[in-house]
Structures are given as C-alpha cells and as structure tokens.
Short mmCIF file of C-alpha atoms in Angstrom, two decimals:
data_model
loop_
_atom_site.label_atom_id
_atom_site.label_comp_id
_atom_site.label_asym_id
_atom_site.label_seq_id
_atom_site.Cartn_x
_atom_site.Cartn_y
_atom_site.Cartn_z
CA MET A 1 -55.99 -43.02 42.98
CA GLN A 2 -55.62 -43.30 46.72
CA THR A 3 -52.71 -45.69 46.35
CA VAL A 4 -50.89 -42.93 44.48
CA PHE A 5 -51.32 -40.42 47.29
CA GLU A 6 -50.41 -42.94 49.95
CA ASN A 7 -47.18 -43.84 48.23
CA PHE A 8 -46.29 -40.50 46.75
CA ASP A 9 -43.32 -39.89 49.00
CA LEU A 10 -41.93 -43.25 47.95
CA LEU A 11 -42.17 -42.14 44.34
CA LEU A 12 -40.54 -38.82 45.20
CA ARG A 13 -37.66 -40.64 46.82
CA GLY A 14 -37.25 -42.62 43.62
CA LEU A 15 -37.51 -39.45 41.59
CA ARG A 16 -34.67 -37.96 43.59
CA ILE A 17 -32.43 -40.85 42.57
CA THR A 18 -33.56 -40.56 38.96
CA ILE A 19 -32.87 -36.84 38.83
CA ALA A 20 -29.53 -37.17 40.59
CA LEU A 21 -28.48 -39.92 38.20
CA ALA A 22 -29.64 -37.97 35.15
CA ALA A 23 -28.05 -34.71 36.30
CA VAL A 24 -24.70 -36.26 37.12
CA THR A 25 -24.52 -38.28 33.92
CA ILE A 26 -25.64 -35.39 31.70
CA LEU A 27 -23.00 -33.18 33.32
CA ILE A 28 -20.19 -35.73 32.98
CA GLY A 29 -21.44 -36.70 29.53
CA THR A 30 -21.37 -33.08 28.40
CA ILE A 31 -17.81 -32.60 29.60
CA LEU A 32 -16.77 -35.87 27.97
CA GLY A 33 -18.68 -34.90 24.86
CA VAL A 34 -17.03 -31.51 24.43
CA LEU A 35 -13.58 -33.02 24.86
CA GLY A 36 -14.53 -35.99 22.69
CA GLY A 37 -16.02 -33.89 19.93
CA VAL A 38 -13.01 -31.57 19.83
CA GLY A 39 -10.70 -34.59 19.89
CA LEU A 40 -12.58 -36.22 17.04
CA LEU A 41 -12.24 -33.09 14.95
CA TYR A 42 -8.77 -31.81 15.72
CA GLY A 43 -6.97 -34.59 17.57
CA PRO A 44 -3.99 -36.47 16.16
CA LEU A 45 -4.67 -39.99 14.98
CA LEU A 46 -3.64 -41.45 18.31
CA ILE A 47 -6.46 -39.57 20.02
CA ARG A 48 -8.94 -39.60 17.18
CA LEU A 49 -8.89 -43.34 16.63
CA PRO A 50 -9.73 -44.47 20.19
CA LEU A 51 -12.43 -41.79 20.38
CA ARG A 52 -13.92 -43.04 17.11
CA VAL A 53 -13.97 -46.62 18.43
CA TYR A 54 -15.49 -45.52 21.75
CA SER A 55 -18.17 -43.43 20.11
CA ASP A 56 -19.11 -46.07 17.54
CA ILE A 57 -19.28 -48.93 20.03
CA VAL A 58 -21.27 -46.99 22.60
CA ARG A 59 -23.71 -45.62 20.04
CA GLY A 60 -23.98 -48.96 18.30
CA THR A 61 -24.92 -51.12 21.28
CA PRO A 62 -27.97 -51.03 23.58
CA LEU A 63 -27.57 -48.97 26.72
CA LEU A 64 -28.81 -51.88 28.81
CA VAL A 65 -26.04 -54.10 27.51
CA GLN A 66 -23.51 -51.44 28.48
CA ILE A 67 -24.93 -51.19 31.98
CA PHE A 68 -24.71 -54.99 32.34
CA VAL A 69 -21.19 -55.13 30.96
CA ILE A 70 -20.02 -52.66 33.59
CA TYR A 71 -22.14 -54.05 36.43
CA TYR A 72 -21.24 -57.69 35.87
CA GLY A 73 -17.99 -57.23 33.97
CA LEU A 74 -16.00 -55.10 36.39
CA PRO A 75 -16.45 -57.44 39.39
CA ALA A 76 -15.09 -60.22 37.18
CA LEU A 77 -11.96 -58.09 36.86
CA ASP A 78 -11.88 -57.77 40.65
CA VAL A 79 -13.20 -54.21 40.59
CA GLN A 80 -16.06 -54.00 43.07
CA ILE A 81 -18.82 -51.69 41.92
CA ASN A 82 -22.36 -51.23 43.19
CA GLY A 83 -25.40 -50.82 41.02
CA PHE A 84 -25.59 -47.06 41.35
CA ARG A 85 -21.97 -46.50 40.40
CA ALA A 86 -22.11 -48.97 37.53
CA ALA A 87 -25.20 -47.22 36.23
CA THR A 88 -23.57 -43.81 36.59
CA VAL A 89 -20.49 -44.89 34.67
CA ALA A 90 -22.50 -46.56 31.91
CA LEU A 91 -24.91 -43.65 31.49
CA ALA A 92 -22.12 -41.06 31.54
CA LEU A 93 -20.18 -42.93 28.87
CA PHE A 94 -23.36 -43.25 26.85
CA ALA A 95 -24.11 -39.54 27.10
CA GLY A 96 -20.47 -38.72 26.35
CA ALA A 97 -20.52 -40.65 23.09
CA HIS A 98 -23.71 -39.01 21.89
CA VAL A 99 -22.67 -35.50 22.90
CA SER A 100 -19.28 -36.08 21.21
CA GLU A 101 -20.99 -36.51 17.89
CA VAL A 102 -23.23 -33.51 18.51
CA VAL A 103 -20.22 -31.33 19.35
CA ARG A 104 -18.19 -32.69 16.44
CA GLY A 105 -20.97 -31.84 14.01
CA ALA A 106 -21.60 -28.38 15.43
CA VAL A 107 -17.98 -27.32 15.76
CA GLY A 108 -17.28 -28.67 12.29
CA ALA A 109 -20.13 -26.55 10.94
CA VAL A 110 -18.55 -23.29 12.07
CA PRO A 111 -17.09 -21.82 8.86
CA ARG A 112 -13.36 -22.29 8.38
CA GLY A 113 -12.97 -18.58 7.77
CA GLN A 114 -13.69 -18.02 11.46
CA SER A 115 -10.68 -20.08 12.48
CA ASP A 116 -8.62 -18.38 9.79
CA ALA A 117 -9.56 -14.97 11.13
CA ALA A 118 -8.76 -16.01 14.69
CA LYS A 119 -5.46 -17.53 13.59
CA SER A 120 -4.45 -14.43 11.70
CA LEU A 121 -4.97 -12.38 14.86
CA GLY A 122 -2.39 -14.62 16.50
CA LEU A 123 -4.65 -16.77 18.66
CA THR A 124 -3.46 -20.26 19.54
CA PHE A 125 -5.66 -23.34 19.43
CA TRP A 126 -7.43 -23.23 22.81
CA PRO A 127 -8.25 -19.51 22.88
CA ARG A 128 -9.45 -19.86 19.31
CA LEU A 129 -11.79 -22.63 20.39
CA ARG A 130 -12.85 -20.88 23.57
CA TYR A 131 -13.57 -17.41 22.22
CA VAL A 132 -14.34 -17.86 18.54
CA VAL A 133 -15.40 -21.36 17.56
CA LEU A 134 -17.30 -22.77 20.55
CA PRO A 135 -19.48 -19.68 21.12
CA GLN A 136 -20.65 -20.09 17.53
CA ALA A 137 -21.13 -23.82 17.93
CA VAL A 138 -23.28 -23.54 21.07
CA PRO A 139 -26.49 -22.52 19.25
CA LEU A 140 -25.99 -25.54 17.00
CA ILE A 141 -25.19 -27.87 19.89
CA LEU A 142 -28.16 -26.92 22.06
CA PRO A 143 -31.14 -28.51 20.27
CA PRO A 144 -29.57 -31.98 19.88
CA TRP A 145 -28.04 -31.66 23.33
CA VAL A 146 -31.49 -31.15 24.84
CA ASN A 147 -32.58 -34.24 22.95
CA THR A 148 -29.77 -36.23 24.45
CA ALA A 149 -30.57 -34.93 27.94
CA VAL A 150 -34.18 -36.06 27.56
CA GLU A 151 -33.00 -39.47 26.36
CA MET A 152 -30.75 -39.69 29.40
CA VAL A 153 -33.64 -39.09 31.80
CA LYS A 154 -35.58 -41.87 30.13
CA GLY A 155 -32.46 -44.02 29.97
CA THR A 156 -32.09 -43.88 33.73
CA SER A 157 -35.15 -46.12 34.01
CA LEU A 158 -33.00 -49.04 32.85
CA VAL A 159 -31.07 -48.97 36.10
CA VAL A 160 -33.85 -50.83 37.90
CA LEU A 161 -32.32 -53.91 36.31
CA VAL A 162 -29.17 -53.44 38.38
CA SER A 163 -31.24 -52.80 41.51
CA VAL A 164 -30.96 -49.04 41.75
CA SER A 165 -34.01 -47.69 43.54
CA ASP A 166 -34.93 -45.00 41.05
CA LEU A 167 -38.38 -43.71 40.14
CA LEU A 168 -39.29 -46.75 38.09
CA PHE A 169 -38.02 -49.06 40.83
CA ALA A 170 -40.26 -47.35 43.36
CA THR A 171 -43.16 -47.42 40.96
CA ARG A 172 -42.78 -51.12 40.39
CA LYS A 173 -42.59 -51.82 44.10
CA VAL A 174 -45.74 -49.87 44.82
CA ALA A 175 -47.53 -51.52 41.91
CA GLU A 176 -46.61 -54.98 43.17
CA ARG A 177 -47.63 -54.22 46.71
CA THR A 178 -51.01 -52.68 45.94
CA GLY A 179 -51.92 -54.94 43.04
CA ASP A 180 -53.27 -51.90 41.20
CA PRO A 181 -50.58 -50.96 38.66
CA MET A 182 -52.41 -48.59 36.30
CA PRO A 183 -52.70 -45.39 38.39
CA ILE A 184 -49.19 -45.66 39.71
CA TYR A 185 -47.60 -46.26 36.32
CA ILE A 186 -49.51 -43.39 34.80
CA THR A 187 -48.34 -41.19 37.62
CA ALA A 188 -44.75 -42.27 37.01
CA ALA A 189 -45.12 -41.57 33.29
CA LEU A 190 -46.44 -38.09 34.10
CA ILE A 191 -43.52 -37.42 36.41
CA TYR A 192 -41.02 -38.46 33.70
CA PHE A 193 -42.88 -36.32 31.24
CA PHE A 194 -42.79 -33.23 33.41
CA VAL A 195 -39.11 -33.61 34.16
CA ASN A 196 -38.39 -33.82 30.43
CA PHE A 197 -40.81 -31.04 29.65
CA GLY A 198 -38.85 -28.89 32.08
CA ILE A 199 -35.60 -29.80 30.33
CA SER A 200 -37.07 -28.91 26.93
CA ARG A 201 -38.27 -25.55 28.20
CA PHE A 202 -34.88 -24.91 29.73
CA GLY A 203 -33.36 -25.81 26.38
CA PHE A 204 -35.56 -23.31 24.53
CA TRP A 205 -34.61 -20.65 27.02
CA LEU A 206 -30.92 -21.41 26.51
CA GLU A 207 -31.33 -21.35 22.74
CA ARG A 208 -32.87 -17.90 22.92
CA ARG A 209 -30.10 -16.67 25.19
CA PHE A 210 -27.34 -17.92 22.95
CA ARG A 211 -28.81 -16.84 19.68
CA PHE A 212 -26.77 -13.82 18.70
CA ALA A 213 -27.96 -10.90 16.67
CA VAL A 214 -29.63 -11.68 13.40
CA ALA A 215 -30.22 -9.17 10.67
CA SER A 216 -32.80 -6.67 11.80
CA MET B 1 19.18 -9.58 9.05
CA GLU B 2 21.89 -11.97 8.02
CA GLN B 3 21.56 -10.78 4.47
CA GLN B 4 22.00 -7.18 5.41
CA GLY B 5 25.20 -8.11 7.18
CA ILE B 6 26.47 -9.70 4.03
CA ALA B 7 25.44 -6.72 1.96
CA VAL B 8 27.49 -4.40 4.11
CA LYS B 9 30.55 -6.56 3.72
CA GLU B 10 30.33 -6.46 -0.06
CA ARG B 11 33.22 -4.08 -0.69
CA GLY B 12 31.45 -1.31 1.13
CA ARG B 13 29.07 -0.86 -1.76
CA SER B 14 26.07 -0.48 0.51
CA ALA B 15 27.45 2.88 1.58
CA THR B 16 26.92 4.28 -1.90
CA VAL B 17 23.57 2.63 -2.56
CA SER B 18 20.88 4.44 -0.61
CA THR B 19 18.49 1.93 0.91
CA PRO B 20 16.20 3.73 3.29
CA ARG B 21 13.76 0.84 3.20
CA THR B 22 14.38 -2.58 4.65
CA ALA B 23 12.85 -5.84 3.52
CA MET B 24 9.74 -6.53 5.57
CA VAL B 25 8.76 -9.68 3.72
CA ARG B 26 11.27 -11.75 1.81
CA ILE B 27 10.10 -14.77 -0.13
CA GLU B 28 12.65 -17.08 -1.73
CA GLN B 29 11.90 -19.89 -4.14
CA LEU B 30 8.58 -20.69 -2.54
CA HIS B 31 6.93 -23.95 -3.53
CA LYS B 32 3.50 -25.05 -2.44
CA CYS B 33 1.47 -28.10 -3.47
CA PHE B 34 -2.06 -29.14 -2.79
CA GLY B 35 -1.68 -32.87 -3.31
CA ASP B 36 -0.41 -33.33 -6.85
CA LEU B 37 -1.23 -29.79 -7.85
CA GLU B 38 1.71 -27.43 -7.58
CA VAL B 39 0.20 -24.04 -6.92
CA LEU B 40 3.36 -22.07 -6.27
CA ARG B 41 6.39 -23.00 -8.37
CA GLY B 42 9.24 -21.02 -7.02
CA VAL B 43 8.07 -17.54 -6.09
CA ASP B 44 10.63 -14.86 -5.29
CA LEU B 45 9.38 -11.60 -3.88
CA THR B 46 10.64 -8.94 -1.55
CA VAL B 47 8.38 -6.32 -0.03
CA ASP B 48 9.94 -3.37 1.72
CA SER B 49 8.78 -1.81 4.93
CA GLY B 50 6.03 0.71 4.21
CA GLU B 51 5.61 -0.44 0.64
CA VAL B 52 2.21 -1.02 -0.94
CA VAL B 53 2.29 -3.97 -3.30
CA CYS B 54 -0.62 -5.17 -5.39
CA ILE B 55 -0.64 -8.69 -6.74
CA ILE B 56 -2.70 -9.23 -9.84
CA GLY B 57 -3.20 -12.23 -12.08
CA PRO B 58 -5.79 -14.66 -13.38
CA SER B 59 -7.67 -16.84 -10.91
CA GLY B 60 -5.76 -19.96 -10.08
CA SER B 61 -2.45 -18.19 -10.49
CA GLY B 62 -1.58 -18.70 -6.82
CA LYS B 63 -2.05 -15.13 -5.56
CA THR B 64 -4.26 -16.01 -2.62
CA THR B 65 -2.18 -19.05 -1.72
CA LEU B 66 0.94 -16.91 -1.69
CA LEU B 67 -0.76 -14.45 0.64
CA ARG B 68 -1.93 -17.24 2.94
CA CYS B 69 1.59 -18.63 3.09
CA ILE B 70 2.91 -15.33 4.38
CA ASN B 71 0.95 -15.67 7.63
CA PHE B 72 1.20 -19.45 7.49
CA LEU B 73 -2.49 -20.13 7.07
CA GLU B 74 -1.01 -22.43 4.46
CA SER B 75 2.16 -24.39 4.97
CA TYR B 76 4.74 -24.61 2.21
CA GLN B 77 6.94 -27.43 1.04
CA ALA B 78 10.08 -25.69 -0.10
CA GLY B 79 11.62 -22.25 -0.08
CA ARG B 80 11.66 -19.65 2.65
CA ILE B 81 9.50 -16.78 3.82
CA TYR B 82 11.00 -14.24 6.17
CA LEU B 83 8.91 -11.70 8.00
CA ASP B 84 11.08 -8.89 9.27
CA GLY B 85 13.99 -11.29 9.29
CA ALA B 86 12.22 -14.18 11.03
CA LEU B 87 11.50 -17.42 9.20
CA VAL B 88 7.74 -18.01 8.90
CA GLY B 89 6.25 -21.29 10.10
CA TYR B 90 9.44 -23.27 10.41
CA ARG B 91 12.78 -23.42 12.05
CA GLU B 92 15.85 -24.15 10.08
CA ARG B 93 17.95 -27.01 11.33
CA HIS B 94 20.94 -28.16 9.27
CA GLY B 95 19.42 -26.60 6.18
CA LYS B 96 16.13 -28.43 6.68
CA LEU B 97 12.78 -26.99 7.61
CA VAL B 98 11.37 -28.16 10.93
CA PRO B 99 7.85 -27.05 11.87
CA ALA B 100 7.88 -24.20 14.38
CA ARG B 101 5.97 -24.37 17.64
CA GLU B 102 2.41 -23.14 17.74
CA GLN B 103 3.33 -20.22 19.98
CA GLU B 104 5.95 -18.98 17.56
CA ILE B 105 3.58 -19.24 14.61
CA ALA B 106 0.92 -17.36 16.56
CA ARG B 107 3.40 -14.63 17.43
CA LEU B 108 4.32 -14.19 13.78
CA ARG B 109 0.69 -14.15 12.74
CA ALA B 110 -0.04 -11.39 15.21
CA GLU B 111 2.39 -9.27 13.17
CA THR B 112 0.57 -9.90 9.88
CA SER B 113 -3.10 -9.00 9.98
CA MET B 114 -5.22 -10.34 7.20
CA VAL B 115 -8.40 -9.01 5.65
CA PHE B 116 -10.43 -11.71 3.94
CA GLN B 117 -12.61 -11.90 0.90
CA GLY B 118 -15.51 -13.15 3.03
CA PHE B 119 -14.91 -10.60 5.86
CA ASN B 120 -14.89 -13.35 8.51
CA LEU B 121 -16.00 -11.03 11.28
CA PHE B 122 -16.92 -12.82 14.48
CA PRO B 123 -20.73 -12.89 14.30
CA HIS B 124 -21.23 -13.21 18.05
CA MET B 125 -19.37 -9.99 18.80
CA THR B 126 -20.29 -6.37 18.17
CA ALA B 127 -18.23 -4.36 15.70
CA LEU B 128 -16.39 -2.76 18.60
CA ARG B 129 -15.67 -6.09 20.24
CA ASN B 130 -14.45 -7.50 16.93
CA VAL B 131 -11.88 -4.73 16.71
CA ALA B 132 -10.85 -4.77 20.37
CA PHE B 133 -10.75 -8.57 20.62
CA GLY B 134 -7.28 -9.18 19.14
CA PRO B 135 -5.49 -6.55 21.23
CA ILE B 136 -7.22 -7.76 24.40
CA LYS B 137 -6.64 -11.48 23.93
CA VAL B 138 -3.36 -11.50 22.05
CA ARG B 139 -1.60 -8.28 22.96
CA LYS B 140 -3.02 -8.31 26.50
CA THR B 141 -3.95 -4.66 26.17
CA PRO B 142 -6.13 -3.51 29.09
CA THR B 143 -9.77 -3.71 27.98
CA ALA B 144 -10.57 -0.02 28.57
CA GLN B 145 -7.61 1.07 26.50
CA ALA B 146 -8.35 -1.42 23.70
CA VAL B 147 -11.96 -0.26 23.54
CA VAL B 148 -10.97 3.40 23.21
CA ARG B 149 -8.54 2.49 20.44
CA ALA B 150 -11.15 0.32 18.72
CA GLN B 151 -13.62 3.19 18.78
CA GLU B 152 -10.96 5.40 17.24
CA LEU B 153 -10.27 2.90 14.47
CA LEU B 154 -13.96 2.48 13.73
CA GLY B 155 -14.06 6.24 13.35
CA ARG B 156 -11.17 6.07 10.95
CA VAL B 157 -13.05 3.66 8.68
CA GLY B 158 -16.17 5.82 8.97
CA LEU B 159 -18.17 3.55 11.26
CA ALA B 160 -18.03 5.30 14.61
CA ASP B 161 -21.81 5.03 14.93
CA LYS B 162 -21.87 1.28 14.27
CA ALA B 163 -19.76 0.24 17.25
CA SER B 164 -22.56 -1.66 18.96
CA SER B 165 -23.93 -3.29 15.81
CA TYR B 166 -23.43 -6.96 15.15
CA PRO B 167 -21.95 -8.03 11.81
CA ALA B 168 -25.29 -9.36 10.58
CA GLN B 169 -26.74 -5.87 10.98
CA LEU B 170 -24.11 -4.32 8.72
CA SER B 171 -23.82 -4.19 4.95
CA GLY B 172 -21.00 -6.06 3.24
CA GLY B 173 -19.01 -2.88 2.75
CA GLN B 174 -19.43 -1.92 6.38
CA GLN B 175 -18.42 -5.39 7.52
CA GLN B 176 -15.29 -5.25 5.43
CA ARG B 177 -14.41 -1.85 6.85
CA VAL B 178 -14.81 -3.27 10.37
CA ALA B 179 -12.53 -6.12 9.29
CA ILE B 180 -9.92 -3.59 8.17
CA ALA B 181 -10.21 -1.83 11.52
CA ARG B 182 -9.83 -5.20 13.24
CA ALA B 183 -6.65 -5.85 11.28
CA LEU B 184 -5.32 -2.36 12.00
CA ALA B 185 -5.95 -2.75 15.71
CA MET B 186 -3.19 -5.33 15.91
CA GLU B 187 -0.73 -2.71 14.65
CA PRO B 188 0.77 -5.29 12.34
CA LYS B 189 4.02 -5.04 10.46
CA VAL B 190 2.27 -6.19 7.31
CA MET B 191 -1.38 -6.09 6.27
CA LEU B 192 -2.54 -8.76 3.87
CA PHE B 193 -5.61 -8.09 1.77
CA ASP B 194 -7.13 -11.11 0.04
CA GLU B 195 -9.49 -9.96 -2.73
CA VAL B 196 -11.33 -7.91 -0.17
CA THR B 197 -13.82 -6.40 -2.59
CA SER B 198 -14.66 -9.52 -4.60
CA ALA B 199 -17.59 -10.55 -2.44
CA LEU B 200 -19.14 -7.09 -2.37
CA ASP B 201 -21.99 -5.67 -4.36
CA PRO B 202 -20.55 -3.26 -6.95
CA GLU B 203 -21.94 -0.17 -5.26
CA LEU B 204 -20.18 -1.09 -2.01
CA VAL B 205 -16.72 -1.61 -3.48
CA GLY B 206 -15.88 2.10 -3.50
CA GLU B 207 -16.21 2.66 0.23
CA VAL B 208 -13.81 -0.19 1.01
CA LEU B 209 -11.27 0.88 -1.61
CA ALA B 210 -11.44 4.44 -0.29
CA VAL B 211 -10.42 3.23 3.17
CA MET B 212 -7.58 1.20 1.67
CA GLU B 213 -6.38 4.09 -0.48
CA GLN B 214 -6.31 6.28 2.57
CA LEU B 215 -4.28 3.62 4.36
CA ALA B 216 -1.89 3.26 1.47
CA ALA B 217 -1.38 7.00 1.28
CA SER B 218 -0.62 7.23 5.00
CA HIS B 219 2.65 5.35 4.40
CA GLY B 220 4.05 3.41 7.28
CA VAL B 221 1.72 0.46 6.79
CA THR B 222 3.20 -2.29 4.65
CA MET B 223 0.40 -3.64 2.48
CA ILE B 224 0.24 -6.67 0.24
CA VAL B 225 -2.98 -6.55 -1.71
CA VAL B 226 -4.30 -9.35 -3.89
CA THR B 227 -6.87 -7.68 -6.09
CA HIS B 228 -8.81 -7.61 -9.31
CA GLU B 229 -9.31 -3.86 -8.98
CA MET B 230 -6.87 -2.62 -11.60
CA LEU B 231 -7.70 1.02 -11.00
CA PHE B 232 -6.93 0.64 -7.33
CA ALA B 233 -3.65 -1.08 -8.15
CA ARG B 234 -2.71 1.74 -10.50
CA GLU B 235 -3.61 4.49 -8.04
CA ALA B 236 -2.48 3.08 -4.73
CA ALA B 237 0.33 0.64 -5.37
CA ASP B 238 4.03 1.42 -5.21
CA ARG B 239 4.64 -1.74 -7.15
CA VAL B 240 2.47 -4.21 -9.01
CA ILE B 241 3.22 -7.92 -9.21
CA PHE B 242 1.76 -10.03 -11.98
CA MET B 243 1.47 -13.72 -11.17
CA ASP B 244 0.50 -16.56 -13.44
CA HIS B 245 0.75 -20.32 -13.03
CA GLY B 246 2.41 -20.08 -9.66
CA VAL B 247 5.26 -17.75 -10.51
CA VAL B 248 5.88 -14.02 -10.57
CA VAL B 249 5.92 -13.22 -14.27
CA GLU B 250 6.45 -9.49 -14.19
CA GLN B 251 6.69 -6.70 -11.67
CA GLY B 252 7.31 -3.01 -11.56
CA PRO B 253 5.74 0.40 -10.92
CA PRO B 254 2.06 0.49 -11.87
CA ASP B 255 2.49 2.82 -14.86
CA GLN B 256 5.16 0.65 -16.37
CA LEU B 257 3.25 -2.55 -15.80
CA PHE B 258 -0.11 -1.35 -17.06
CA ASP B 259 1.09 0.86 -19.91
CA HIS B 260 4.10 -1.10 -21.11
CA PRO B 261 3.61 -4.74 -20.20
CA LYS B 262 6.56 -6.77 -21.43
CA SER B 263 5.47 -10.38 -21.17
CA ASP B 264 2.92 -11.92 -23.48
CA ARG B 265 1.02 -13.33 -20.58
CA LEU B 266 0.53 -9.95 -18.92
CA GLN B 267 -0.44 -8.39 -22.21
CA ALA B 268 -3.04 -11.10 -22.73
CA PHE B 269 -4.29 -10.71 -19.16
CA LEU B 270 -4.67 -6.95 -19.47
CA ARG B 271 -6.37 -7.26 -22.84
CA ARG B 272 -8.99 -9.48 -21.30
CA PHE B 273 -9.57 -6.88 -18.60
CA ARG B 274 -9.91 -4.03 -21.02
CA ALA B 275 -12.32 -6.00 -23.15
CA ILE B 276 -14.81 -5.94 -20.29
#
C-alpha cells in the first residue's frame, strides 16, 4: 500500500496524459462522427462510399493494429510522427468511425415526417439538420455515445505499446520498480473505473437535460 | 404569366370574359412514377387564387402524391407545375426539365405550407415555438414579432392557453390545430392539407374541420384539401376534384359532383361512401 502512496504523483502524471488523450480523441471523434454519420445518410455516392469503407475497416480491425499501422506505417512514408501523435490520430479515427454509426442510426431514426415538415416550411438542408433533425437525434445518440467515450478511455491504455507515458505506462513502471504489482495495478484499475464512472454520470445528466417533454 | 399574356392577345376576348381570379397553381400533364408504378398519369388541374379545392378519391388514386408534388416533397418525371407562375422544382432549359437549386426549391416551399396527416409538429419545441419557428428561421422575422403573431394564430385556432405546451402534452386534434397555425404563420400563397383528419380519433375530427371551415370561409387563403370528409368537401369547397388511378376523372362544384356524378367511377365511389 505504501508503494501506491509513494508513487501516486507518478500515476497522476500518467492519468493526465490518459485524460488528455481521451478528451482530445473523443472530441475529434465526435466531430468526425457527426460529419461522418450525416455523410453516410445523406451524402452523394462519392462521399458515402469512402465513408463506408473507412467506417467498416476501422470498426473491423483491432485498435492496436491501427495504432501500429500509423506509428510504424507513416514513418515508412517519410512522415515523421511521435508516439503520442500517432496514438491521437489512431484513437480519433477509431472514435470517429464508431460515432459515425451511432449518429447515422440516430439521425435515421428521426421520422421522415419531421424533415417533410421542415422542408415544407422552406428550410434548406443544413438548417433542417441543425434545428429539427439533430435536436431530436441527440437523445438517441447520447447513450451509445457515452459507451463509446468509455471505450475510448479504456482504449487509451493501448498506447503504452507505442511508448506514450499514460496511466498504464506509469503503473507498469512503478510495478516493475517496486516488484509489488498487485496494489499498484488495482489502484490503476480504480482510477480508470472512476474516470469512466464520471463519464457515465455525466452522460445520464446530459440525457436528462436533452429529454424533451413527454406526455404528462 | 406567359399564358395570361397569350390570353390577352387572343382577339381581345379576355376583355369580355371576366376573370377576377388568377391561377395560383397550374398543373399540366403531370406524370409521377415510383419505380415501375405510375402513380400520376397525366394530371391537369388549375387552382385559382383564393379558391378552396377538395380532392377526393379512393386510396391509391394519387391524391396525396399530387399534393406532395405541388411543394416538391416528391419530384415528378414529366409535366409541369406552376406556383403563381413559377415552375416548381425545376428549371426549363430548351424544353427540358433541369433540377432547380435547393435555395429556389426552398423559396417555393415557403410559399406553400402543408398540413400533414401525422401532424409532424416538432416535438422538441413548444406549441408557440412550433408556430413561430418558420417565420423566424425562414422569413427572418424578428423573434419578438414572430412570437406575438404566433400567439395570435394560436388564439385563432382556439389554443391560446396551450402556447407553452409541448406536442406530446396535446391531444391529436390540438396538435393538428397547432400544425394549421404553423402553416398559417408562413402566410403562404397556398395551403396544402393532406388527409389532416385521418389520424384523429372520431371525436376530435370536428374541432379540426371547424378551424378549416373558418379558414375556407375567410376567403383569401388558397386551399387544396385532400380529404375523405365528404361533408366538409360539400360545405367548404368551391370545387371538388375526383381522382382515380392517377388522373382527374371529374370535377365541378360540390353540389353537382355529389348530387349528379357523371362518371361511373365517381358514382361507384360515392355509393361505397353512402353504404357506410
């Protein structure tokens, strides 16, 4: 137990990297996902097809493989990239693909009559999406989006394999140095859990906020 | 507009024929297919400004599709639709139809409000917001002004006290009346009603029809009403159109159409209605 206290600031430093990585990739992934989901639903073939390929490949291959492909693949193409950036790109693309499907499903589930009504008022595509369709899709997007966010936090632990000093990296270092892995790994697990627990709670709060009036 | 010009040139005959009304909607030889199924097979129809026209006919006759073509919720393959002189959904280039730009289509749609069978109110907005939304976002009316007007319109459909209710808190009849107010708020040239009472419980039909009758009686609003409410058609319509199998079979003043139907198909259709 003492080893945990002695090395706690090391873990916190790792946690900072983990949280930064997760936050940035969830944010980018969400933006990519909204654009991707809308493109998958409404885009012309020339947009839809590449998005379909992107989404299927990314969702159909292990995240670790994707991280490696970017980390080892880009330098082979003479693009220099460090571990942190490679991990960020890979995780963001991963999140983007998953959120794309979530958005596609949710936006597609908004009844067609809603678009019809918005069209017949004279709204063009983007305002229709912005004011009528997306607000109704948000309550449907949120639960699976929270899921994806939680997966992303856990997914960041893979970046130790491209030498990013995240929470797991710090944990492993402390465990190796002290020769007493159990307490430190349990502590790390708890930290991951509480971060994700926070995200889930935040998700519930958002869901409540975005749930519009139901029959009273 | 072009046609009017031609009419005037015709040996000055237009001077003797009194035509106080002008064509608001002109449909010429309209054809529409869904895949192999031809739903509209050459529809011709002219609706004058301020006229109230009811379209009746068996289900599958193409009534709703025709209505949805007028505000281009459905595209069409051949023929022409003119709204107040402007071609709907397309531009004509060397006699061929070229799809119009989204902005142009949106502008035309803003002139033709539609009321739907399933209400289609925006569930995330209050009744007031539903009504004020179009003017604010499309007409760029200042919010305060649009809200005052929306409140007025809700009053007109008898729902002044429901302004802050959400659609899910309203009955079907109330929702449909909000939808009518929403359509009115756009101050459209034409209002399209697509079987607006079909999804309502029988006891709620009356309140919606009452609002529509009041609208029809106010003159000034051009209304095209697809309906199964024969009594409404008889009372409120200036003209009744009977459609079957994608064409206009018969049309005329309500009394003539209901009391002296000429075509066999209309006679058969009305018999079925009376049998109920």
